[in-house]
Amino acid sequence: MVPARRGDLFDPACPTRRLLDRVGGKWVAMIVKVLAEAEPDELGFAELRRRVPGISHKMLAQTLRSLTADGLADRRVEPSTPPRVHYRLTDLGRSLDEPLAALREWAERHMPDIDDFARRGGTSP
Amino acid sequence: MVPARRGDLFDPACPTRRLLDRVGGKWVAMIVKVLAEAEPDELGFAELRRRVPGISHKMLAQTLRSLTADGLADRRVEPSTPPRVHYRLTDLGRSLDEPLAALREWAERHMPDIDDFARRGGTSP
DNA sequence: CCGCATCCCTCTAGATACTG
DNA sequence: CAGTATCTAGAGGGATGCGG
């Protein structure tokens, strides 16, 4: 990650794009939301999959893996047969949910405006 | 946009992903930030390009086009030779900058934590 | 039950070039 | 100077299958 294409080093003091590279993925924001709403409980893999409609087995595992690797989620393995694995947000992950919640709120409030504007082809009222 | 891959319709009541599909693009957030910081002035195409290091001519035009089509930015053509085109945020675009600013702030404050965690391989202190 | 590897397809975005 | 079209490489993400 953070490839530094060719000789072109972008400003290393711009963490926003790096954050969006992670959070802008197709499923990250939704999984963080679901985990945040489950607080203070943790969620099993299967339960998570049920609460994120449309996600594939692979993408859920992959996204959870990256969240765990980034310290945004904790992973707890229950040593049973079959083993069950549970996830919850870390403090860091919980703090990330705050700006994400602001974004969700904006989206719910204003996406209809964008849709209307786009549908009318940008004509003034 | 909002392709609805194959037969798989996701929940239409989830505008957050649709917003992230737009804002999560590589340049959108940065351009909105630059336009917001220039307020109340508008910025010419060339000036914008100077303020967004690393962006290509094509991607700047393309991103500005989508912002304009979504009603997030206004486009003003100065009928001179050569023609100059100026951009500024609309009220809607300006309101979007608020949650984006929250995200930027989080990124600046917490990306180092993520980096440290990843660098230590997720080891507890 | 959950994780990981493989294959494949689509979509993004960079390079380049032509028009107004 | 600004906008658009074409081509191409690479990443993201879906389906499937084996391993633990």
PDB file of C-alpha atoms (C1' of nucleotides) in Angstrom:
ATOM      1  CA  MET A   1       0.000   0.000   0.000  1.00  0.00           C
ATOM      2  CA  VAL A   2       0.918   3.636  -0.419  1.00  0.00           C
ATOM      3  CA  PRO A   3       2.640   2.764  -3.670  1.00  0.00           C
ATOM      4  CA  ALA A   4       4.548   5.981  -4.449  1.00  0.00           C
ATOM      5  CA  ARG A   5       4.024   5.701  -8.182  1.00  0.00           C
ATOM      6  CA  ARG A   6       7.160   6.066 -10.303  1.00  0.00           C
ATOM      7  CA  GLY A   7       9.287   8.937  -9.090  1.00  0.00           C
ATOM      8  CA  ASP A   8       6.236  10.856  -8.008  1.00  0.00           C
ATOM      9  CA  LEU A   9       6.097  11.063  -4.237  1.00  0.00           C
ATOM     10  CA  PHE A  10       2.946  12.716  -3.063  1.00  0.00           C
ATOM     11  CA  ASP A  11       2.822  14.720   0.095  1.00  0.00           C
ATOM     12  CA  PRO A  12       3.443  12.254   2.906  1.00  0.00           C
ATOM     13  CA  ALA A  13       1.647  14.702   5.201  1.00  0.00           C
ATOM     14  CA  CYS A  14      -1.662  13.915   3.507  1.00  0.00           C
ATOM     15  CA  PRO A  15      -3.072  11.009   5.495  1.00  0.00           C
ATOM     16  CA  THR A  16      -6.570  11.680   4.244  1.00  0.00           C
ATOM     17  CA  ARG A  17      -6.119   9.895   0.960  1.00  0.00           C
ATOM     18  CA  ARG A  18      -4.505   6.966   2.717  1.00  0.00           C
ATOM     19  CA  LEU A  19      -7.484   6.790   5.045  1.00  0.00           C
ATOM     20  CA  LEU A  20      -9.915   6.958   2.136  1.00  0.00           C
ATOM     21  CA  ASP A  21      -7.971   4.226   0.368  1.00  0.00           C
ATOM     22  CA  ARG A  22      -8.929   2.001   3.269  1.00  0.00           C
ATOM     23  CA  VAL A  23     -12.313   3.334   4.262  1.00  0.00           C
ATOM     24  CA  GLY A  24     -13.446   3.960   0.697  1.00  0.00           C
ATOM     25  CA  GLY A  25     -13.387   0.251  -0.007  1.00  0.00           C
ATOM     26  CA  LYS A  26     -16.740  -1.229  -0.815  1.00  0.00           C
ATOM     27  CA  TRP A  27     -17.450  -2.792   2.566  1.00  0.00           C
ATOM     28  CA  VAL A  28     -15.296  -1.167   5.247  1.00  0.00           C
ATOM     29  CA  ALA A  29     -17.683   1.617   6.199  1.00  0.00           C
ATOM     30  CA  MET A  30     -20.635  -0.732   6.445  1.00  0.00           C
ATOM     31  CA  ILE A  31     -18.791  -3.262   8.581  1.00  0.00           C
ATOM     32  CA  VAL A  32     -17.567  -0.551  10.933  1.00  0.00           C
ATOM     33  CA  LYS A  33     -21.122   0.688  11.206  1.00  0.00           C
ATOM     34  CA  VAL A  34     -22.485  -2.760  11.966  1.00  0.00           C
ATOM     35  CA  LEU A  35     -19.809  -3.412  14.570  1.00  0.00           C
ATOM     36  CA  ALA A  36     -20.398  -0.002  16.134  1.00  0.00           C
ATOM     37  CA  GLU A  37     -24.129  -0.609  16.361  1.00  0.00           C
ATOM     38  CA  ALA A  38     -23.544  -3.963  18.006  1.00  0.00           C
ATOM     39  CA  GLU A  39     -21.594  -2.348  20.832  1.00  0.00           C
ATOM     40  CA  PRO A  40     -20.844  -3.408  23.461  1.00  0.00           C
ATOM     41  CA  ASP A  41     -21.339  -6.905  22.061  1.00  0.00           C
ATOM     42  CA  GLU A  42     -19.010  -8.654  19.692  1.00  0.00           C
ATOM     43  CA  LEU A  43     -20.276 -10.342  16.545  1.00  0.00           C
ATOM     44  CA  GLY A  44     -19.518 -13.748  15.072  1.00  0.00           C
ATOM     45  CA  PHE A  45     -18.447 -14.127  11.467  1.00  0.00           C
ATOM     46  CA  ALA A  46     -21.760 -15.650  10.419  1.00  0.00           C
ATOM     47  CA  GLU A  47     -23.759 -13.023  12.279  1.00  0.00           C
ATOM     48  CA  LEU A  48     -21.735 -10.282  10.590  1.00  0.00           C
ATOM     49  CA  ARG A  49     -22.379 -11.823   7.246  1.00  0.00           C
ATOM     50  CA  ARG A  50     -26.080 -11.818   7.978  1.00  0.00           C
ATOM     51  CA  ARG A  51     -25.999  -8.134   8.894  1.00  0.00           C
ATOM     52  CA  VAL A  52     -24.097  -7.036   5.791  1.00  0.00           C
ATOM     53  CA  PRO A  53     -26.420  -8.017   2.985  1.00  0.00           C
ATOM     54  CA  GLY A  54     -24.777  -8.897  -0.294  1.00  0.00           C
ATOM     55  CA  ILE A  55     -21.236  -9.360   0.983  1.00  0.00           C
ATOM     56  CA  SER A  56     -19.373 -12.468  -0.078  1.00  0.00           C
ATOM     57  CA  HIS A  57     -17.612 -14.821   2.264  1.00  0.00           C
ATOM     58  CA  LYS A  58     -14.282 -13.806   0.811  1.00  0.00           C
ATOM     59  CA  MET A  59     -14.759 -10.049   1.059  1.00  0.00           C
ATOM     60  CA  LEU A  60     -15.975 -10.248   4.647  1.00  0.00           C
ATOM     61  CA  ALA A  61     -12.941 -12.275   5.692  1.00  0.00           C
ATOM     62  CA  GLN A  62     -10.613 -10.021   3.720  1.00  0.00           C
ATOM     63  CA  THR A  63     -12.063  -6.790   5.095  1.00  0.00           C
ATOM     64  CA  LEU A  64     -12.052  -8.063   8.670  1.00  0.00           C
ATOM     65  CA  ARG A  65      -8.463  -9.123   8.190  1.00  0.00           C
ATOM     66  CA  SER A  66      -7.428  -5.647   7.106  1.00  0.00           C
ATOM     67  CA  LEU A  67      -9.386  -4.021   9.939  1.00  0.00           C
ATOM     68  CA  THR A  68      -7.634  -6.307  12.390  1.00  0.00           C
ATOM     69  CA  ALA A  69      -4.241  -5.647  10.837  1.00  0.00           C
ATOM     70  CA  ASP A  70      -4.839  -1.902  11.166  1.00  0.00           C
ATOM     71  CA  GLY A  71      -5.807  -2.139  14.821  1.00  0.00           C
ATOM     72  CA  LEU A  72      -9.392  -1.070  14.144  1.00  0.00           C
ATOM     73  CA  ALA A  73     -10.962  -4.377  15.167  1.00  0.00           C
ATOM     74  CA  ASP A  74     -10.208  -7.149  17.628  1.00  0.00           C
ATOM     75  CA  ARG A  75     -10.484 -10.802  16.772  1.00  0.00           C
ATOM     76  CA  ARG A  76     -11.314 -13.462  19.332  1.00  0.00           C
ATOM     77  CA  VAL A  77     -11.264 -17.159  18.513  1.00  0.00           C
ATOM     78  CA  GLU A  78     -13.486 -19.418  20.557  1.00  0.00           C
ATOM     79  CA  PRO A  79     -11.682 -22.800  20.690  1.00  0.00           C
ATOM     80  CA  SER A  80     -14.721 -24.976  20.056  1.00  0.00           C
ATOM     81  CA  THR A  81     -15.545 -27.422  17.294  1.00  0.00           C
ATOM     82  CA  PRO A  82     -16.375 -25.971  14.933  1.00  0.00           C
ATOM     83  CA  PRO A  83     -14.422 -22.867  15.993  1.00  0.00           C
ATOM     84  CA  ARG A  84     -16.306 -19.599  16.145  1.00  0.00           C
ATOM     85  CA  VAL A  85     -14.561 -16.295  15.613  1.00  0.00           C
ATOM     86  CA  HIS A  86     -15.842 -13.038  17.037  1.00  0.00           C
ATOM     87  CA  TYR A  87     -15.056  -9.451  16.177  1.00  0.00           C
ATOM     88  CA  ARG A  88     -15.492  -6.101  17.862  1.00  0.00           C
ATOM     89  CA  LEU A  89     -14.146  -2.620  17.354  1.00  0.00           C
ATOM     90  CA  THR A  90     -11.086  -1.417  19.208  1.00  0.00           C
ATOM     91  CA  ASP A  91     -11.076   2.041  20.774  1.00  0.00           C
ATOM     92  CA  LEU A  92      -9.457   3.298  17.601  1.00  0.00           C
ATOM     93  CA  GLY A  93     -12.127   1.699  15.440  1.00  0.00           C
ATOM     94  CA  ARG A  94     -14.822   3.155  17.651  1.00  0.00           C
ATOM     95  CA  SER A  95     -13.322   6.618  17.272  1.00  0.00           C
ATOM     96  CA  LEU A  96     -13.284   6.199  13.502  1.00  0.00           C
ATOM     97  CA  ASP A  97     -16.999   5.550  13.568  1.00  0.00           C
ATOM     98  CA  GLU A  98     -17.614   9.142  14.665  1.00  0.00           C
ATOM     99  CA  PRO A  99     -16.521  10.869  11.438  1.00  0.00           C
ATOM    100  CA  LEU A 100     -18.038   7.996   9.483  1.00  0.00           C
ATOM    101  CA  ALA A 101     -21.345   8.613  11.244  1.00  0.00           C
ATOM    102  CA  ALA A 102     -21.159  12.250  10.172  1.00  0.00           C
ATOM    103  CA  LEU A 103     -20.650  11.111   6.610  1.00  0.00           C
ATOM    104  CA  ARG A 104     -23.568   8.682   6.837  1.00  0.00           C
ATOM    105  CA  GLU A 105     -25.759  11.434   8.185  1.00  0.00           C
ATOM    106  CA  TRP A 106     -24.796  13.754   5.339  1.00  0.00           C
ATOM    107  CA  ALA A 107     -25.459  10.979   2.840  1.00  0.00           C
ATOM    108  CA  GLU A 108     -28.909  10.264   4.210  1.00  0.00           C
ATOM    109  CA  ARG A 109     -29.781  13.920   4.242  1.00  0.00           C
ATOM    110  CA  HIS A 110     -28.312  15.079   0.946  1.00  0.00           C
ATOM    111  CA  MET A 111     -28.024  12.192  -1.506  1.00  0.00           C
ATOM    112  CA  PRO A 112     -31.594  12.861  -2.647  1.00  0.00           C
ATOM    113  CA  ASP A 113     -30.500  16.396  -3.573  1.00  0.00           C
ATOM    114  CA  ILE A 114     -27.713  14.988  -5.706  1.00  0.00           C
ATOM    115  CA  ASP A 115     -30.087  12.523  -7.323  1.00  0.00           C
ATOM    116  CA  ASP A 116     -32.602  15.246  -8.110  1.00  0.00           C
ATOM    117  CA  PHE A 117     -29.924  17.500  -9.522  1.00  0.00           C
ATOM    118  CA  ALA A 118     -28.473  14.737 -11.671  1.00  0.00           C
ATOM    119  CA  ARG A 119     -31.911  13.669 -12.859  1.00  0.00           C
ATOM    120  CA  ARG A 120     -32.766  17.173 -14.018  1.00  0.00           C
ATOM    121  CA  GLY A 121     -29.434  17.321 -15.827  1.00  0.00           C
ATOM    122  CA  GLY A 122     -28.149  20.242 -13.835  1.00  0.00           C
ATOM    123  CA  THR A 123     -30.927  22.637 -14.859  1.00  0.00           C
ATOM    124  CA  SER A 124     -31.579  25.554 -12.556  1.00  0.00           C
ATOM    125  CA  PRO A 125     -35.058  25.573 -10.980  1.00  0.00           C
TER     126      PRO A 125
ATOM    127  CA  MET B   1     -22.976   4.889 -11.898  1.00  0.00           C
ATOM    128  CA  VAL B   2     -24.529   2.771  -9.158  1.00  0.00           C
ATOM    129  CA  PRO B   3     -24.170  -0.140 -11.528  1.00  0.00           C
ATOM    130  CA  ALA B   4     -26.299  -2.790  -9.774  1.00  0.00           C
ATOM    131  CA  ARG B   5     -23.988  -5.610 -10.740  1.00  0.00           C
ATOM    132  CA  ARG B   6     -25.766  -8.439 -12.499  1.00  0.00           C
ATOM    133  CA  GLY B   7     -29.032  -9.300 -10.771  1.00  0.00           C
ATOM    134  CA  ASP B   8     -27.768  -8.198  -7.384  1.00  0.00           C
ATOM    135  CA  LEU B   9     -29.647  -5.159  -6.145  1.00  0.00           C
ATOM    136  CA  PHE B  10     -28.310  -3.919  -2.847  1.00  0.00           C
ATOM    137  CA  ASP B  11     -30.382  -2.023  -0.341  1.00  0.00           C
ATOM    138  CA  PRO B  12     -31.425   1.213  -2.046  1.00  0.00           C
ATOM    139  CA  ALA B  13     -31.855   2.735   1.435  1.00  0.00           C
ATOM    140  CA  CYS B  14     -28.080   2.799   1.938  1.00  0.00           C
ATOM    141  CA  PRO B  15     -26.919   6.114   0.497  1.00  0.00           C
ATOM    142  CA  THR B  16     -23.626   5.917   2.369  1.00  0.00           C
ATOM    143  CA  ARG B  17     -22.041   3.502  -0.031  1.00  0.00           C
ATOM    144  CA  ARG B  18     -23.233   5.542  -2.964  1.00  0.00           C
ATOM    145  CA  LEU B  19     -21.649   8.610  -1.398  1.00  0.00           C
ATOM    146  CA  LEU B  20     -18.404   6.751  -0.782  1.00  0.00           C
ATOM    147  CA  ASP B  21     -18.435   5.542  -4.370  1.00  0.00           C
ATOM    148  CA  ARG B  22     -18.177   9.189  -5.373  1.00  0.00           C
ATOM    149  CA  VAL B  23     -16.138  10.661  -2.549  1.00  0.00           C
ATOM    150  CA  GLY B  24     -13.861   7.647  -2.227  1.00  0.00           C
ATOM    151  CA  GLY B  25     -12.449   8.294  -5.682  1.00  0.00           C
ATOM    152  CA  LYS B  26      -8.804   9.133  -5.724  1.00  0.00           C
ATOM    153  CA  TRP B  27      -9.132  12.898  -6.131  1.00  0.00           C
ATOM    154  CA  VAL B  28     -12.603  14.013  -5.076  1.00  0.00           C
ATOM    155  CA  ALA B  29     -11.859  14.627  -1.408  1.00  0.00           C
ATOM    156  CA  MET B  30      -8.720  16.584  -2.155  1.00  0.00           C
ATOM    157  CA  ILE B  31     -10.390  18.780  -4.760  1.00  0.00           C
ATOM    158  CA  VAL B  32     -13.299  19.540  -2.443  1.00  0.00           C
ATOM    159  CA  LYS B  33     -10.802  20.461   0.243  1.00  0.00           C
ATOM    160  CA  VAL B  34      -8.870  22.765  -2.058  1.00  0.00           C
ATOM    161  CA  LEU B  35     -12.053  24.445  -3.275  1.00  0.00           C
ATOM    162  CA  ALA B  36     -13.291  24.822   0.287  1.00  0.00           C
ATOM    163  CA  GLU B  37     -10.025  26.411   1.396  1.00  0.00           C
ATOM    164  CA  ALA B  38     -10.169  28.864  -1.478  1.00  0.00           C
ATOM    165  CA  GLU B  39     -13.561  30.160  -0.329  1.00  0.00           C
ATOM    166  CA  PRO B  40     -14.979  32.632  -1.073  1.00  0.00           C
ATOM    167  CA  ASP B  41     -12.838  32.779  -4.211  1.00  0.00           C
ATOM    168  CA  GLU B  42     -13.255  30.556  -7.222  1.00  0.00           C
ATOM    169  CA  LEU B  43     -10.296  28.761  -8.781  1.00  0.00           C
ATOM    170  CA  GLY B  44      -9.237  28.426 -12.412  1.00  0.00           C
ATOM    171  CA  PHE B  45      -8.495  25.048 -13.924  1.00  0.00           C
ATOM    172  CA  ALA B  46      -4.761  25.698 -14.049  1.00  0.00           C
ATOM    173  CA  GLU B  47      -4.686  27.031 -10.510  1.00  0.00           C
ATOM    174  CA  LEU B  48      -6.542  23.957  -9.299  1.00  0.00           C
ATOM    175  CA  ARG B  49      -4.065  21.754 -11.050  1.00  0.00           C
ATOM    176  CA  ARG B  50      -1.253  23.543  -9.313  1.00  0.00           C
ATOM    177  CA  ARG B  51      -2.893  23.043  -5.923  1.00  0.00           C
ATOM    178  CA  VAL B  52      -3.522  19.325  -6.371  1.00  0.00           C
ATOM    179  CA  PRO B  53      -0.029  17.923  -6.793  1.00  0.00           C
ATOM    180  CA  GLY B  54       0.268  14.841  -8.943  1.00  0.00           C
ATOM    181  CA  ILE B  55      -3.142  15.007 -10.614  1.00  0.00           C
ATOM    182  CA  SER B  56      -3.273  14.594 -14.378  1.00  0.00           C
ATOM    183  CA  HIS B  57      -5.038  16.963 -16.736  1.00  0.00           C
ATOM    184  CA  LYS B  58      -7.557  14.281 -17.556  1.00  0.00           C
ATOM    185  CA  MET B  59      -8.421  13.279 -14.009  1.00  0.00           C
ATOM    186  CA  LEU B  60      -8.876  16.879 -12.925  1.00  0.00           C
ATOM    187  CA  ALA B  61     -11.274  17.564 -15.793  1.00  0.00           C
ATOM    188  CA  GLN B  62     -13.101  14.307 -15.198  1.00  0.00           C
ATOM    189  CA  THR B  63     -13.474  14.831 -11.460  1.00  0.00           C
ATOM    190  CA  LEU B  64     -14.614  18.426 -11.871  1.00  0.00           C
ATOM    191  CA  ARG B  65     -17.122  17.248 -14.432  1.00  0.00           C
ATOM    192  CA  SER B  66     -18.623  14.742 -12.019  1.00  0.00           C
ATOM    193  CA  LEU B  67     -18.696  17.297  -9.196  1.00  0.00           C
ATOM    194  CA  THR B  68     -20.516  19.695 -11.492  1.00  0.00           C
ATOM    195  CA  ALA B  69     -22.933  17.024 -12.647  1.00  0.00           C
ATOM    196  CA  ASP B  70     -23.750  16.195  -9.024  1.00  0.00           C
ATOM    197  CA  GLY B  71     -24.420  19.805  -8.122  1.00  0.00           C
ATOM    198  CA  LEU B  72     -21.437  19.976  -5.769  1.00  0.00           C
ATOM    199  CA  ALA B  73     -19.495  22.526  -7.811  1.00  0.00           C
ATOM    200  CA  ASP B  74     -20.321  25.431 -10.085  1.00  0.00           C
ATOM    201  CA  ARG B  75     -18.557  26.034 -13.375  1.00  0.00           C
ATOM    202  CA  ARG B  76     -18.102  29.491 -14.867  1.00  0.00           C
ATOM    203  CA  VAL B  77     -16.618  30.032 -18.312  1.00  0.00           C
ATOM    204  CA  GLU B  78     -14.899  33.331 -18.988  1.00  0.00           C
ATOM    205  CA  PRO B  79     -15.378  34.027 -22.716  1.00  0.00           C
ATOM    206  CA  SER B  80     -11.835  35.186 -23.452  1.00  0.00           C
ATOM    207  CA  THR B  81      -9.129  33.868 -25.749  1.00  0.00           C
ATOM    208  CA  PRO B  82      -7.859  31.544 -24.500  1.00  0.00           C
ATOM    209  CA  PRO B  83     -10.968  30.754 -22.482  1.00  0.00           C
ATOM    210  CA  ARG B  84     -10.549  30.394 -18.742  1.00  0.00           C
ATOM    211  CA  VAL B  85     -12.861  28.252 -16.672  1.00  0.00           C
ATOM    212  CA  HIS B  86     -13.426  28.762 -12.972  1.00  0.00           C
ATOM    213  CA  TYR B  87     -14.846  26.489 -10.318  1.00  0.00           C
ATOM    214  CA  ARG B  88     -16.254  26.944  -6.868  1.00  0.00           C
ATOM    215  CA  LEU B  89     -18.284  24.855  -4.451  1.00  0.00           C
ATOM    216  CA  THR B  90     -22.040  25.107  -4.350  1.00  0.00           C
ATOM    217  CA  ASP B  91     -23.832  25.280  -1.004  1.00  0.00           C
ATOM    218  CA  LEU B  92     -24.247  21.530  -1.221  1.00  0.00           C
ATOM    219  CA  GLY B  93     -20.559  21.020  -1.897  1.00  0.00           C
ATOM    220  CA  ARG B  94     -19.688  23.306   0.963  1.00  0.00           C
ATOM    221  CA  SER B  95     -21.899  21.314   3.302  1.00  0.00           C
ATOM    222  CA  LEU B  96     -20.174  18.116   2.186  1.00  0.00           C
ATOM    223  CA  ASP B  97     -16.862  19.579   3.214  1.00  0.00           C
ATOM    224  CA  GLU B  98     -17.948  19.501   6.854  1.00  0.00           C
ATOM    225  CA  PRO B  99     -18.059  15.727   7.300  1.00  0.00           C
ATOM    226  CA  LEU B 100     -15.009  15.459   5.041  1.00  0.00           C
ATOM    227  CA  ALA B 101     -13.168  17.848   7.328  1.00  0.00           C
ATOM    228  CA  ALA B 102     -14.023  15.594  10.267  1.00  0.00           C
ATOM    229  CA  LEU B 103     -12.562  12.670   8.361  1.00  0.00           C
ATOM    230  CA  ARG B 104      -9.425  14.646   7.513  1.00  0.00           C
ATOM    231  CA  GLU B 105      -9.018  15.578  11.154  1.00  0.00           C
ATOM    232  CA  TRP B 106      -9.361  11.966  12.225  1.00  0.00           C
ATOM    233  CA  ALA B 107      -6.834  10.915   9.593  1.00  0.00           C
ATOM    234  CA  GLU B 108      -4.287  13.471  10.698  1.00  0.00           C
ATOM    235  CA  ARG B 109      -4.720  12.521  14.315  1.00  0.00           C
ATOM    236  CA  HIS B 110      -4.915   8.737  14.061  1.00  0.00           C
ATOM    237  CA  MET B 111      -3.184   7.486  10.930  1.00  0.00           C
ATOM    238  CA  PRO B 112       0.114   7.378  12.838  1.00  0.00           C
ATOM    239  CA  ASP B 113      -1.544   4.978  15.311  1.00  0.00           C
ATOM    240  CA  ILE B 114      -2.539   2.711  12.453  1.00  0.00           C
ATOM    241  CA  ASP B 115       0.941   2.898  10.983  1.00  0.00           C
ATOM    242  CA  ASP B 116       2.544   2.056  14.311  1.00  0.00           C
ATOM    243  CA  PHE B 117       0.170  -0.841  14.889  1.00  0.00           C
ATOM    244  CA  ALA B 118       0.761  -2.223  11.420  1.00  0.00           C
ATOM    245  CA  ARG B 119       4.511  -1.803  11.729  1.00  0.00           C
ATOM    246  CA  ARG B 120       4.603  -3.761  14.972  1.00  0.00           C
ATOM    247  CA  GLY B 121       2.525  -6.470  13.331  1.00  0.00           C
ATOM    248  CA  GLY B 122      -0.337  -6.118  15.770  1.00  0.00           C
ATOM    249  CA  THR B 123       1.715  -6.976  18.855  1.00  0.00           C
ATOM    250  CA  SER B 124       0.376  -5.751  22.170  1.00  0.00           C
ATOM    251  CA  PRO B 125       2.641  -3.235  23.956  1.00  0.00           C
TER     252      PRO B 125
ATOM    253  C1'  DC C   1     -17.309 -22.772  10.792  1.00  0.00           C
ATOM    254  C1'  DC C   2     -13.791 -19.921   9.244  1.00  0.00           C
ATOM    255  C1'  DG C   3      -9.439 -18.676   6.520  1.00  0.00           C
ATOM    256  C1'  DC C   4      -6.824 -18.627   2.414  1.00  0.00           C
ATOM    257  C1'  DA C   5      -5.691 -19.460  -2.554  1.00  0.00           C
ATOM    258  C1'  DT C   6      -7.046 -19.311  -7.289  1.00  0.00           C
ATOM    259  C1'  DC C   7      -9.316 -17.673 -11.365  1.00  0.00           C
ATOM    260  C1'  DC C   8     -11.651 -14.163 -13.848  1.00  0.00           C
ATOM    261  C1'  DC C   9     -13.929 -10.013 -14.954  1.00  0.00           C
ATOM    262  C1'  DT C  10     -14.826  -5.115 -14.468  1.00  0.00           C
ATOM    263  C1'  DC C  11     -13.660  -0.618 -13.506  1.00  0.00           C
ATOM    264  C1'  DT C  12     -10.406   3.071 -12.427  1.00  0.00           C
ATOM    265  C1'  DA C  13      -7.084   6.053 -13.624  1.00  0.00           C
ATOM    266  C1'  DG C  14      -2.665   7.119 -16.104  1.00  0.00           C
ATOM    267  C1'  DA C  15      -0.497   8.343 -20.815  1.00  0.00           C
ATOM    268  C1'  DT C  16      -1.215  10.300 -25.082  1.00  0.00           C
ATOM    269  C1'  DA C  17      -3.216  12.904 -28.674  1.00  0.00           C
ATOM    270  C1'  DC C  18      -6.717  15.754 -31.144  1.00  0.00           C
ATOM    271  C1'  DT C  19     -10.400  19.593 -31.138  1.00  0.00           C
ATOM    272  C1'  DG C  20     -12.281  24.274 -29.845  1.00  0.00           C
TER     273       DG C  20
ATOM    274  C1'  DC D   1      -6.081  26.884 -21.901  1.00  0.00           C
ATOM    275  C1'  DA D   2      -9.684  23.580 -21.424  1.00  0.00           C
ATOM    276  C1'  DG D   3     -12.309  19.353 -22.797  1.00  0.00           C
ATOM    277  C1'  DT D   4     -12.798  14.800 -24.726  1.00  0.00           C
ATOM    278  C1'  DA D   5     -11.562  10.153 -26.873  1.00  0.00           C
ATOM    279  C1'  DT D   6      -8.714   6.031 -27.044  1.00  0.00           C
ATOM    280  C1'  DC D   7      -5.610   2.582 -25.227  1.00  0.00           C
ATOM    281  C1'  DT D   8      -3.677   0.026 -21.570  1.00  0.00           C
ATOM    282  C1'  DA D   9      -2.129  -1.596 -17.061  1.00  0.00           C
ATOM    283  C1'  DG D  10      -3.375  -2.565 -12.530  1.00  0.00           C
ATOM    284  C1'  DA D  11      -6.321  -2.940  -8.554  1.00  0.00           C
ATOM    285  C1'  DG D  12     -10.737  -4.352  -6.543  1.00  0.00           C
ATOM    286  C1'  DG D  13     -14.010  -7.508  -5.964  1.00  0.00           C
ATOM    287  C1'  DG D  14     -17.025 -11.788  -7.096  1.00  0.00           C
ATOM    288  C1'  DA D  15     -17.264 -17.153  -7.390  1.00  0.00           C
ATOM    289  C1'  DT D  16     -15.416 -21.302  -6.157  1.00  0.00           C
ATOM    290  C1'  DG D  17     -12.663 -24.798  -3.803  1.00  0.00           C
ATOM    291  C1'  DC D  18      -9.442 -26.735  -0.484  1.00  0.00           C
ATOM    292  C1'  DG D  19      -7.282 -26.578   4.204  1.00  0.00           C
ATOM    293  C1'  DG D  20      -7.442 -26.133   9.315  1.00  0.00           C
TER     294       DG D  20
END
